[in-house]
Short mmCIF file of C-alpha atoms in Angstrom, two decimals:
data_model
loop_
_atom_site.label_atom_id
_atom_site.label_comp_id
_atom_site.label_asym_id
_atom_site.label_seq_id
_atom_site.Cartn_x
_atom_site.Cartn_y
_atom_site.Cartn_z
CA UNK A 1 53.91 63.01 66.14
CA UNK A 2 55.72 66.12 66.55
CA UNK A 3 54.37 69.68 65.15
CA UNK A 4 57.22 72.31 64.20
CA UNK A 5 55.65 75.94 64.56
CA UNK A 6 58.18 77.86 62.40
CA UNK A 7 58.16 78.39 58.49
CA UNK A 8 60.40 76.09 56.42
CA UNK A 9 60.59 72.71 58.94
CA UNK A 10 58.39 70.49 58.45
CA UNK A 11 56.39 68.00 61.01
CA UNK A 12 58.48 64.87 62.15
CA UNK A 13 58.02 61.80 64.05
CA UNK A 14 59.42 60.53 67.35
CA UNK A 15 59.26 56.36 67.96
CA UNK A 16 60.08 54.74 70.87
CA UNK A 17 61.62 50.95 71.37
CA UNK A 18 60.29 49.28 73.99
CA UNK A 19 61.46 49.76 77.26
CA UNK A 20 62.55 53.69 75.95
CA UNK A 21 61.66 56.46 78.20
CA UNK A 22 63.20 59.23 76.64
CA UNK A 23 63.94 60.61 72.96
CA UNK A 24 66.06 63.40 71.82
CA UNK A 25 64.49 65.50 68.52
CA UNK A 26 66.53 66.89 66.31
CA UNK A 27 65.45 70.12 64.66
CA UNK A 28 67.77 71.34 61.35
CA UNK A 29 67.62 74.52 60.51
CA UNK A 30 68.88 76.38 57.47
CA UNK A 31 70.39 79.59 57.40
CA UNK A 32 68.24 81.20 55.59
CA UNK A 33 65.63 80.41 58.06
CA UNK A 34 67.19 82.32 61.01
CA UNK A 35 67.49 86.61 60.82
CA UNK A 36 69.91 88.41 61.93
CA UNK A 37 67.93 88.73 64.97
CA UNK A 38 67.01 86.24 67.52
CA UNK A 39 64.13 84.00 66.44
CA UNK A 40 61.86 82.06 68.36
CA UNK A 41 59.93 78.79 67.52
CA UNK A 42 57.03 75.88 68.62
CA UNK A 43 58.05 72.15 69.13
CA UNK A 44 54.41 70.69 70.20
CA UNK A 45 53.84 66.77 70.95
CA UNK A 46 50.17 65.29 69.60
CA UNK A 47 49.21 62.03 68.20
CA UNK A 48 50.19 59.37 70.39
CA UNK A 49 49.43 55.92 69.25
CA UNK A 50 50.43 52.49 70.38
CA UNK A 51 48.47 53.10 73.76
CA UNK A 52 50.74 56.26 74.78
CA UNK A 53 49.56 59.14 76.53
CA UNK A 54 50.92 62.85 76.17
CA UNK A 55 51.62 64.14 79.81
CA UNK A 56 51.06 67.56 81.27
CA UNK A 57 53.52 69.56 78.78
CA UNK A 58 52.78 68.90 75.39
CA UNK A 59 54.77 72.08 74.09
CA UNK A 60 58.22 74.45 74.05
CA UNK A 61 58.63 77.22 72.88
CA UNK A 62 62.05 77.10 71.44
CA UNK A 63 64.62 80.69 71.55
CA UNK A 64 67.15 81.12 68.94
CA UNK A 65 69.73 84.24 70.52
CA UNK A 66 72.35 85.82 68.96
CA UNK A 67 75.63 85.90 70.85
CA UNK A 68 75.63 89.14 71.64
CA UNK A 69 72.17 88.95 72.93
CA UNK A 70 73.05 85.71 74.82
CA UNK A 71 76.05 87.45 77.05
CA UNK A 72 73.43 90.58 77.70
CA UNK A 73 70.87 88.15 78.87
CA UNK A 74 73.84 86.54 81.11
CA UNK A 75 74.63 89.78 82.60
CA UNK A 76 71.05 91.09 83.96
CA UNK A 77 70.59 87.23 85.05
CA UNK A 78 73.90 87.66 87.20
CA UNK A 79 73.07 91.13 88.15
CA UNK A 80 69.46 90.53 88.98
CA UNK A 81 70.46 87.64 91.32
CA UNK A 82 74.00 89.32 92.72
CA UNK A 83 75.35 86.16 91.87
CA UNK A 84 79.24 85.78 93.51
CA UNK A 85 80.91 84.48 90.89
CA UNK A 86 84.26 84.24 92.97
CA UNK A 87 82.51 81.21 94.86
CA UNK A 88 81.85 79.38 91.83
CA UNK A 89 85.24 79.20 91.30
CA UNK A 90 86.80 75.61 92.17
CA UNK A 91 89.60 76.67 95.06
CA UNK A 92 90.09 75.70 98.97
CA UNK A 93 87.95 75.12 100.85
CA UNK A 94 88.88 76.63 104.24
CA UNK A 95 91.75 78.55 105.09
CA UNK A 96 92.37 75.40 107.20
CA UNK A 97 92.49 73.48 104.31
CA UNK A 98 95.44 76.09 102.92
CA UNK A 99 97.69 75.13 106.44
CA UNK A 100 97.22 71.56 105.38
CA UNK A 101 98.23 71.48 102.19
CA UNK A 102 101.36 73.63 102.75
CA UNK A 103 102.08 71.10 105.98
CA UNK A 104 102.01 68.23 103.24
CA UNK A 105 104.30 66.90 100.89
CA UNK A 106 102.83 67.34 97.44
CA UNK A 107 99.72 68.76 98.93
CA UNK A 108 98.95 65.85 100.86
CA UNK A 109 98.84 63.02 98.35
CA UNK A 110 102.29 61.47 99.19
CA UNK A 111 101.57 58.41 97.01
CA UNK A 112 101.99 60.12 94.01
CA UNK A 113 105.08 62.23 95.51
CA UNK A 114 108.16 61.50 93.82
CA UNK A 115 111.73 62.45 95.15
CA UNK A 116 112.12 65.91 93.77
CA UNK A 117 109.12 67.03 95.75
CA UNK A 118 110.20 65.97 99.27
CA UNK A 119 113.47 68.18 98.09
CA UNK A 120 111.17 71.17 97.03
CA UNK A 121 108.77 70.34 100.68
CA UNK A 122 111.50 71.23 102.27
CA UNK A 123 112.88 73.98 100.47
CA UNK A 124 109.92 76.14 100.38
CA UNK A 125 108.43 74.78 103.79
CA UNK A 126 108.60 78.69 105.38
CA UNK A 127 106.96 80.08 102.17
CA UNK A 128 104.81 77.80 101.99
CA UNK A 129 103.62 78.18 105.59
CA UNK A 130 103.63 82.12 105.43
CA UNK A 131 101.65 82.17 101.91
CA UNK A 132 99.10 80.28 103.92
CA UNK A 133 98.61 83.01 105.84
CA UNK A 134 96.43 84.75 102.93
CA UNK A 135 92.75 83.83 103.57
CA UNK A 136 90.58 82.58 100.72
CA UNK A 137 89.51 85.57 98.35
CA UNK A 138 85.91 84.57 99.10
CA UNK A 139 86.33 85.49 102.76
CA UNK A 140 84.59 89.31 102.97
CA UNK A 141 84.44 90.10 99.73
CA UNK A 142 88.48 89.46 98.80
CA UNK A 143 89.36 92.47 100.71
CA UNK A 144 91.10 90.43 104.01
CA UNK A 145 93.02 88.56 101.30
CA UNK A 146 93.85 91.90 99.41
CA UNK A 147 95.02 93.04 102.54
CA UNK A 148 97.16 90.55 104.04
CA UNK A 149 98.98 89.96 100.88
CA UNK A 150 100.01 93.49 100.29
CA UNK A 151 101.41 93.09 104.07
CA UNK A 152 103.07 89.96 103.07
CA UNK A 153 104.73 91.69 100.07
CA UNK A 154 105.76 94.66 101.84
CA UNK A 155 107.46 92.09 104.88
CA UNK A 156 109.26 89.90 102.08
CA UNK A 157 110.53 92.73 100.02
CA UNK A 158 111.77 94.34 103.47
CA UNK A 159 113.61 90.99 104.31
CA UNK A 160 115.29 90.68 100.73
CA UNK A 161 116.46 94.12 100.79
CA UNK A 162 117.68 94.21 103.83
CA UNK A 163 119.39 91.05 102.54
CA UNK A 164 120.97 92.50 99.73
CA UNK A 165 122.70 95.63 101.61
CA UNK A 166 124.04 93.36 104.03
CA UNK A 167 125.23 91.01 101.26
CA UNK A 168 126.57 94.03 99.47
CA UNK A 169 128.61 95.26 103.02
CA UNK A 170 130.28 91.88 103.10
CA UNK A 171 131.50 91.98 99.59
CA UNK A 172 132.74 95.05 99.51
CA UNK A 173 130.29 96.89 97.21
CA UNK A 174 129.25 100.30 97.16
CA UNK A 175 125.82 101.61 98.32
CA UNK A 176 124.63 103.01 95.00
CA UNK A 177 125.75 99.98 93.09
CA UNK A 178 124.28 97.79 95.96
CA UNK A 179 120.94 99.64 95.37
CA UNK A 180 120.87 99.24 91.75
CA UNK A 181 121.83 95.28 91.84
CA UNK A 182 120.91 93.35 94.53
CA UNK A 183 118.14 95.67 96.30
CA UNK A 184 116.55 96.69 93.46
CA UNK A 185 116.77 93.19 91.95
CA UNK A 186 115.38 91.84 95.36
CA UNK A 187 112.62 94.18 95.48
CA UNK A 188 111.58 93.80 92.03
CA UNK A 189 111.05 90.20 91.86
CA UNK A 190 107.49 89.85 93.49
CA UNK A 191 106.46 92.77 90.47
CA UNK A 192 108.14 90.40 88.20
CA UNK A 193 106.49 87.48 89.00
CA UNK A 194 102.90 88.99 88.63
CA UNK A 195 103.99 90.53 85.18
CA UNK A 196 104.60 87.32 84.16
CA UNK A 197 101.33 85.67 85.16
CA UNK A 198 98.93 88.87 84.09
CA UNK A 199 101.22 88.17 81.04
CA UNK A 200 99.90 84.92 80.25
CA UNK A 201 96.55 84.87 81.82
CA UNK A 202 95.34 88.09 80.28
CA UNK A 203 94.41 89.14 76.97
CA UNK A 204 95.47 91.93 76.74
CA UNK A 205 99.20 93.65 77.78
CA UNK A 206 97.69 96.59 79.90
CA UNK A 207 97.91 94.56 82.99
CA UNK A 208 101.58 93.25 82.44
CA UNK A 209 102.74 96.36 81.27
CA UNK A 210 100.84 98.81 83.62
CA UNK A 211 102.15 96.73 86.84
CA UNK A 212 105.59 97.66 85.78
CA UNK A 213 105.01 101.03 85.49
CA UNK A 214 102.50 101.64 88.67
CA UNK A 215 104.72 99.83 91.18
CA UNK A 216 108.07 101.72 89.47
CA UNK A 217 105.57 104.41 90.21
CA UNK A 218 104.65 104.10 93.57
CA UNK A 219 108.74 103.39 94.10
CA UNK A 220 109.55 106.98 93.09
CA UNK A 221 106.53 108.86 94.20
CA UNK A 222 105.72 107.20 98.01
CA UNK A 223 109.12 105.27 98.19
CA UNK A 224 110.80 108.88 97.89
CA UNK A 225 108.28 111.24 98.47
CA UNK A 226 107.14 109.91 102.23
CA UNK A 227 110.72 109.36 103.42
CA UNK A 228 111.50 112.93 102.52
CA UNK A 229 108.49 114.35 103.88
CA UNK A 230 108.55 112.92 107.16
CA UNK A 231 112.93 113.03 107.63
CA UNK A 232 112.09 117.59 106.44
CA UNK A 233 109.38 117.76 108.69
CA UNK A 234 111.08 116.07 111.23
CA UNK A 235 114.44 118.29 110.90
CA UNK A 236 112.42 121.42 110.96
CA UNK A 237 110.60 120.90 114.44
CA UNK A 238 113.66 119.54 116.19
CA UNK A 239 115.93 121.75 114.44
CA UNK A 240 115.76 126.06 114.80
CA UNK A 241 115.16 127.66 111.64
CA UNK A 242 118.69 129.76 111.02
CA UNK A 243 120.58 126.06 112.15
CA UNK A 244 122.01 123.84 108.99
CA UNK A 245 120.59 120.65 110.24
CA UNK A 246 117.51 122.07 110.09
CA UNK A 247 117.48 121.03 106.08
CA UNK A 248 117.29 117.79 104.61
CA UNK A 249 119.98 118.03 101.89
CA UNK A 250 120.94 114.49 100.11
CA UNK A 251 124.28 114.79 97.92
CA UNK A 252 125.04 111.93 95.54
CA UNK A 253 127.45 112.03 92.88
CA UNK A 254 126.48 109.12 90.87
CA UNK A 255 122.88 110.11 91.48
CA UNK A 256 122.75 112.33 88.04
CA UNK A 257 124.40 109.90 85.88
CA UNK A 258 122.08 107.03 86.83
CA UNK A 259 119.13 109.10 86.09
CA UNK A 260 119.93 110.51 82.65
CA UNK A 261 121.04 106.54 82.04
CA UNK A 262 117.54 105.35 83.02
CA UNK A 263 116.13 107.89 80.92
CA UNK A 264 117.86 107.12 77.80
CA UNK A 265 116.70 103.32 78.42
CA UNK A 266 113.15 104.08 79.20
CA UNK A 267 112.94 106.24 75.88
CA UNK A 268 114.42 103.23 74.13
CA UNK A 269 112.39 100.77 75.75
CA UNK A 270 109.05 103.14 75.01
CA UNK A 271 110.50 103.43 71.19
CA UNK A 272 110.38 99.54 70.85
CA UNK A 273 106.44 98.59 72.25
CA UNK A 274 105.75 101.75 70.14
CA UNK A 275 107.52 100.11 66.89
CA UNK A 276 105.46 96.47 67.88
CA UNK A 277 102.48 98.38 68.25
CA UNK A 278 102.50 99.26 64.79
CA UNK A 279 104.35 96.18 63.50
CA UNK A 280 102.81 93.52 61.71
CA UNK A 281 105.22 90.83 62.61
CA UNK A 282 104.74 91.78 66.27
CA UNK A 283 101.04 91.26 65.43
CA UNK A 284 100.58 94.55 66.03
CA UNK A 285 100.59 94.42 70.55
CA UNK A 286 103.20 94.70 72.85
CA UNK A 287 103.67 91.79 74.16
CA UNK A 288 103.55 88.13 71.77
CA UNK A 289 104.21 87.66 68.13
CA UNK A 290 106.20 85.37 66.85
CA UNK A 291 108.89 83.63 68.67
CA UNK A 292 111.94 85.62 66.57
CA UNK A 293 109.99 89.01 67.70
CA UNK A 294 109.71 87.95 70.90
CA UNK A 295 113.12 87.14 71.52
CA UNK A 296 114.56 90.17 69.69
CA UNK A 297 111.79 92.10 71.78
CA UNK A 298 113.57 89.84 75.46
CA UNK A 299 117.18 90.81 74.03
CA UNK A 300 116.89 94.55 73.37
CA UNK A 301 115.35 94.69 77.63
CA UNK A 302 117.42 92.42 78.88
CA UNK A 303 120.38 94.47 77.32
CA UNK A 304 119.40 97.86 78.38
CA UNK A 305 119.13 96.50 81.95
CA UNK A 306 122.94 94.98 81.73
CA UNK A 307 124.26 98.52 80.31
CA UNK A 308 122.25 100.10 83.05
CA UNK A 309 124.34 98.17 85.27
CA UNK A 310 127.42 98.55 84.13
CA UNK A 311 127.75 102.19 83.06
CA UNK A 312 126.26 102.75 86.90
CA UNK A 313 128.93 100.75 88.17
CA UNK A 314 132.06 102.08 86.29
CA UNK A 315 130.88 105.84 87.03
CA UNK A 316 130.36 104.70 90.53
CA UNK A 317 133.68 103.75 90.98
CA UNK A 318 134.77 106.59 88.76
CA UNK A 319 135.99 104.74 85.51
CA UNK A 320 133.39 107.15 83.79
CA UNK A 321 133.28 110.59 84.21
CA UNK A 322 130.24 112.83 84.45
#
């Protein structure tokens, strides 16, 4: 038999078949037995008959949390213990392992490869190899993989924008359109990319949308600021004082005009996750909604990008005066 220690269940009875070894007991409880806060109750075994014997435990005690208290109790357990949760999550297993599967043809399991992904092998074999290169994260702490991939990034958006200028030399293209199309296109694609996957895996739009505006950031501030530090400091030690070359002067026509254009589309652009914010059809966040929002929400960017473009270009090539 089987005593209940809490008020409003009452005493049951397990019975095993023959040949049973174990039995599962279900306990219903009402809602009006269980507070607001956590509750804790008795199961205790006694009475055997049919020649049974109880073994060593006889009781449980039985602990009803809340969920709040539940995730608190999960924490201190992982803190207590320093648990490293990043090797409980399922992913290579060596950095060998990485090498092997990017050697591979569908990651090793050809049997299952189907035409398309001997095309794509081949392809993306040199990405593939080079994106092997990253170490696991698990390997000291994540930081030799946070390294190496910034390194990566940095080497891959050297190559495409080198690319680009030399693509925009052979077609006749001037450098300040050049630098607004094809290198800034170039560059931008590996921030793009991890928009787009912060975008879907997070809950939130702080990560998407805080990306965009670090890296354009970290473009204006250190992609600027360094080269002009070191090019001034550099003219002022090799140059004397009273000679012109001594200064670092940059003159750009178009310069102005692009500016107060990128302006005008930033303010825009601010304006509209400011209106979604506050809309309820936008459900009220700046990124989602419904699929008319969202595409509304796609148009008005991808728009301001292409009039970017083009009013840049025409003034560039003076069709627009400024």
């Amino acid at each position: 038999r089987i005593q209940i220690l809490f008020e409003g269940v009452e005493n049951g009875e397990a019975v095993f078949e023959h040949g049973e070894v174990t039995k599962s007991i279900f306990i219903r409880l009402h809602e009006e037995d269980i507070a607001e806060d956590s509750e804790t109750f008795e199961v205790h075994l006694f009475e055997c008959s049919g020649g049974a014997v109880l073994g060593k435990h006889r009781r449980t005690i039985v602990t009803i949390l809340k969920d709040d208290d539940y995730q608190t109790l999960i924490t201190r357990v992982a803190n207590l213990t320093s648990v490293n949760l990043d090797k409980l999550v399922i992913g290579k297993e060596s950095w060998k392992q990485q090498f092997i599967e990017a050697l591979s043809v569908n990651g090793g399991d050809i049997d299952e490869a189907e035409p398309i992904d001997f095309v794509l092998h081949f392809v993306t074999f040199g990405w593939k190899v080079l994106f092997a290169c990253v170490p696991p994260a698990h390997i000291l702490g994540g930081w030799l993989c946070f390294c190496i991939s910034l390194m990566i990034i940095g080497i891959i958006t050297a190559v495409i924008g080198d690319l680009a200028t030399v693509l925009g030399l052979c077609i006749g293209l001037k450098d300040s359109v050049t630098a607004i199309t094809l290198v800034a296109l170039g560059t931008s694609l590996p921030d793009t990319f991890a928009s787009k996957v912060a975008a879907i895996n997070e809950d939130t739009a702080d990560a998407a949308i805080g990306n965009i505006t670090g890296s354009n950031s970290v473009n204006v501030f250190l992609g600027l600021g360094i080269p002009w530090i070191i090019a001034t400091i550099y003219k002022s030690v090799s140059y004397d004082a009273k000679d012109k070359r001594s200064r670092y002067i940059v003159t750009d026509k178009s310069l102005p005009f692009a500016i107060a254009l990128y302006s005008i589309a930033a303010i825009i652009t601010l304006l509209t996750l400011t209106f979604r914010r506050y809309s309820v059809a936008a459900g009220k966040a700046e990124l989602g909604g419904t699929v008319s929002i969202k595409r509304i929400t796609s148009l008005i960017c991808v728009s301001l990008w292409l009039i970017y473009i083009l009013c840049a270009s025409l003034q560039a090539y003076g069709h627009i005066s400024f």
